[in-house]
Tab-separated table of C-alpha atoms in Angstrom:
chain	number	residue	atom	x	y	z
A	1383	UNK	CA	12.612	4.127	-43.126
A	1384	UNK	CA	12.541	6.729	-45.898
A	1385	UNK	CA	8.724	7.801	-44.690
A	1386	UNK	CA	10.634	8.371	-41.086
A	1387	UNK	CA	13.147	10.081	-42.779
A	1388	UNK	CA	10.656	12.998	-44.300
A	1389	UNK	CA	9.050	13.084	-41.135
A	1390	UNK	CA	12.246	13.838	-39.348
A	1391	UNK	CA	12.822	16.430	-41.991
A	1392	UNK	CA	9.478	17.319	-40.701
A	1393	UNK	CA	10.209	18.279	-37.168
A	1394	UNK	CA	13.095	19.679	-37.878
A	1395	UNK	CA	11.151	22.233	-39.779
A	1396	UNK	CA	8.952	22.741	-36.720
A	1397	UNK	CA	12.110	23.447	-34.627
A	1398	UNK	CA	12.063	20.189	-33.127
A	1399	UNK	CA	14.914	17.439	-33.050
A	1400	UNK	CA	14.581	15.737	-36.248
A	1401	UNK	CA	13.296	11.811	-35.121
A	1402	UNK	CA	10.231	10.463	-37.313
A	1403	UNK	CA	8.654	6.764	-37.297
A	1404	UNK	CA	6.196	4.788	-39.130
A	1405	UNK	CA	4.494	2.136	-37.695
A	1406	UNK	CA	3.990	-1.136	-40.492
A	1407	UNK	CA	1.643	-3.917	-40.413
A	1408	UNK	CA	1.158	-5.814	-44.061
A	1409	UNK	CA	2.969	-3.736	-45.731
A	1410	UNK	CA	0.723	-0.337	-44.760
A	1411	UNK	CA	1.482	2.491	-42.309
A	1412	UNK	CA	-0.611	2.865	-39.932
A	1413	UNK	CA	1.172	5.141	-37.204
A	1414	UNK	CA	3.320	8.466	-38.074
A	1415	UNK	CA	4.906	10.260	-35.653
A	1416	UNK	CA	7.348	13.098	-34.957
A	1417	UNK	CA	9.609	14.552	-32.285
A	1418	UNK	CA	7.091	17.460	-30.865
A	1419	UNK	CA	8.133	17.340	-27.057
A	1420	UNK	CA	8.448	21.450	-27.632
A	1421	UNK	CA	5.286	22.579	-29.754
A	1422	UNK	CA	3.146	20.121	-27.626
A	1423	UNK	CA	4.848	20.612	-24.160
A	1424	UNK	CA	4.788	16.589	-23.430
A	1425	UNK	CA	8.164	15.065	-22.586
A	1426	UNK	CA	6.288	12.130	-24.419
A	1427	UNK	CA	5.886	13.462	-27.461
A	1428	UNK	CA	9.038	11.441	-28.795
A	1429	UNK	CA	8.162	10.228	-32.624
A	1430	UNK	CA	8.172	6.544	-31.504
A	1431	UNK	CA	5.311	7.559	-29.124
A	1432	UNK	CA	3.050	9.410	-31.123
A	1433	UNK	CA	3.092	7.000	-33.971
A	1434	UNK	CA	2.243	4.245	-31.452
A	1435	UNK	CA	-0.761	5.964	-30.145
A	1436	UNK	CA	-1.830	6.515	-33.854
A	1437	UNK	CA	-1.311	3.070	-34.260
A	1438	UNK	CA	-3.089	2.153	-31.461
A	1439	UNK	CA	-6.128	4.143	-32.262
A	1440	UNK	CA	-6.018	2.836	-35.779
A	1441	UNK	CA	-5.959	-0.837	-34.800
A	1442	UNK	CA	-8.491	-0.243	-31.512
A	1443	UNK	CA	-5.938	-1.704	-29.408
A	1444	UNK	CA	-3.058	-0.692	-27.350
A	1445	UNK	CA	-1.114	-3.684	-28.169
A	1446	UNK	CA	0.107	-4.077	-31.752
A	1447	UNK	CA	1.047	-8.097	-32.348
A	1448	UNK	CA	2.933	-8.500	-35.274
A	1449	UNK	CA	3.606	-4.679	-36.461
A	1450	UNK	CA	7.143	-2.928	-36.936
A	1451	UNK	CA	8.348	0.496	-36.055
A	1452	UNK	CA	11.171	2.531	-38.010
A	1453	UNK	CA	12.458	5.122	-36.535
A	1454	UNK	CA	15.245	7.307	-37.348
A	1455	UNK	CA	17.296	7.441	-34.317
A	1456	UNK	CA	17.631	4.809	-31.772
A	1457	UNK	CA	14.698	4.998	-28.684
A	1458	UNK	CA	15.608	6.070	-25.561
A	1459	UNK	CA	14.235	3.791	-22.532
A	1460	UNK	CA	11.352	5.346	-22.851
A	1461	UNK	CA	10.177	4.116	-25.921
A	1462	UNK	CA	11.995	1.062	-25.517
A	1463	UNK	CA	9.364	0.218	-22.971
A	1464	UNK	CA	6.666	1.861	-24.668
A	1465	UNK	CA	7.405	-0.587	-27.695
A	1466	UNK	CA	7.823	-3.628	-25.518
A	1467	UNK	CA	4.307	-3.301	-23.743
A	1468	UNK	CA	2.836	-2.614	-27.272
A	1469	UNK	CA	3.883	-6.152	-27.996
A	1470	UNK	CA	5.596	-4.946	-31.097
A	1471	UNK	CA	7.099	-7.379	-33.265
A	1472	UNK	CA	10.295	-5.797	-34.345
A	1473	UNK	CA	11.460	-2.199	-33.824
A	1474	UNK	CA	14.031	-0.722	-36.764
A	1475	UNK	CA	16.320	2.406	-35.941
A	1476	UNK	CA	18.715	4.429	-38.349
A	1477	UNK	CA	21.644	5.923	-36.079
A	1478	UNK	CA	22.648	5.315	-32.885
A	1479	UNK	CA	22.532	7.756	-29.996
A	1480	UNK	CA	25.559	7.463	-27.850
A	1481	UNK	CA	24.121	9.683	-25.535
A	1482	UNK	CA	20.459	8.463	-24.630
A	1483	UNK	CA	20.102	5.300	-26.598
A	1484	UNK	CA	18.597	2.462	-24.660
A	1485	UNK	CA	19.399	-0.461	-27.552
A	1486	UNK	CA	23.082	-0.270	-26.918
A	1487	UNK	CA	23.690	3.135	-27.021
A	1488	UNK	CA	24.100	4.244	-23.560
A	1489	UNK	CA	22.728	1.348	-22.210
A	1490	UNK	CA	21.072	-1.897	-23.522
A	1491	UNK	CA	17.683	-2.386	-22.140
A	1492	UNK	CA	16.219	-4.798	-25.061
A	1493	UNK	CA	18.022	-7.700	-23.822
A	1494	UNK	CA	16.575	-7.868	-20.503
A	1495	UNK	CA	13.804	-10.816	-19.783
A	1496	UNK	CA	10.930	-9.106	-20.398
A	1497	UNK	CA	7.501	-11.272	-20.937
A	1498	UNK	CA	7.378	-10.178	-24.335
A	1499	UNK	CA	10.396	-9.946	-26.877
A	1500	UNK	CA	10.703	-7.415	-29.186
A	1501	UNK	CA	13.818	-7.944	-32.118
A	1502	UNK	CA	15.445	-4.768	-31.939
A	1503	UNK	CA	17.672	-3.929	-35.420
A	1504	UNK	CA	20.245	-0.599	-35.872
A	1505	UNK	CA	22.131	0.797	-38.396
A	1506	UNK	CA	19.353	1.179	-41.204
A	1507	UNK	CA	20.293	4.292	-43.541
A	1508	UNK	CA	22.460	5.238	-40.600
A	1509	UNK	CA	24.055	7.607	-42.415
A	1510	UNK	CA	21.235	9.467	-43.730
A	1511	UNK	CA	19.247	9.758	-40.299
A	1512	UNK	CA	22.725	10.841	-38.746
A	1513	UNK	CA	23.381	13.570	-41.307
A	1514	UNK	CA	19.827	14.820	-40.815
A	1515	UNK	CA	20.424	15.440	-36.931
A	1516	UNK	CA	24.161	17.012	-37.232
A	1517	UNK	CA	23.200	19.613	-39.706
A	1518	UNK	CA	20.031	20.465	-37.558
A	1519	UNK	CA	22.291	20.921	-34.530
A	1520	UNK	CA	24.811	22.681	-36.463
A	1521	UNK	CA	22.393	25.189	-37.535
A	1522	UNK	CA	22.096	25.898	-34.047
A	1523	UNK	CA	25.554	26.256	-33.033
């Protein structure tokens, strides 16, 4: 979570919402992503999707059995259903996002009866990925 976290603090240099994620399998990244919806013009650019396309193009395959994601905020639906068709083991999120979050948040698509089951987790460094986003939208205010 603390690699999502810099990369958070990454796009949020770049003027973008401050989301990062890492994808994991054995212990070694091998997806990074950032929020870059605005420099890249792609509503898909969220940071869970890019790192799973560089995960996916690191592993040759578009599903990812047995790898984790991290990310710093919880995925929107989305992601959620990017993740699930990835065939992702377990996805990780730091805050929760009242207002788009798809793992309880707004709504709760992860407990639906999808072929594949995904363990979905909150509330890692919370705090910290929650304090990142307020002060980048206060700067704004």
């Amino acid at each position: 979570m603390r690699e999502a976290l810099a990369l958070a603090a990454e796009a949020a240099r770049a003027g973008e919402v401050p989301v990062g994620a890492v994808v994991v399998t054995g212990g070694r990244i091998i997806g990074r992503g950032y929020n870059r919806p605005i420099s890249s013009a792609d509503p898909t650019a969220h940071a869970e999707v890019v790192a799973l396309r560089e995960a996916a193009a690191s592993e040759r395959n578009y599903r990812l059995p047995g790898c984790e994601l991290y990310v710093t905020l919880e995925p929107c639906a989305m992601c959620v259903g990017a993740m699930i068709h990835a065939r992702l083991a377990r996805v990780v999120f730091g805050a929760r996002d009242p207002k788009t979050g798809a793992c309880g948040g707004l709504a709760d698509l992860t407990s639906l009866p999808y072929n594949h089951q995904t363990r979905f987790e909150g509330g890692v460094l919370a705090e910290e990925c929650g304090a990142l986003l307020k002060r980048f939208f206060a700067e704004r205010r």
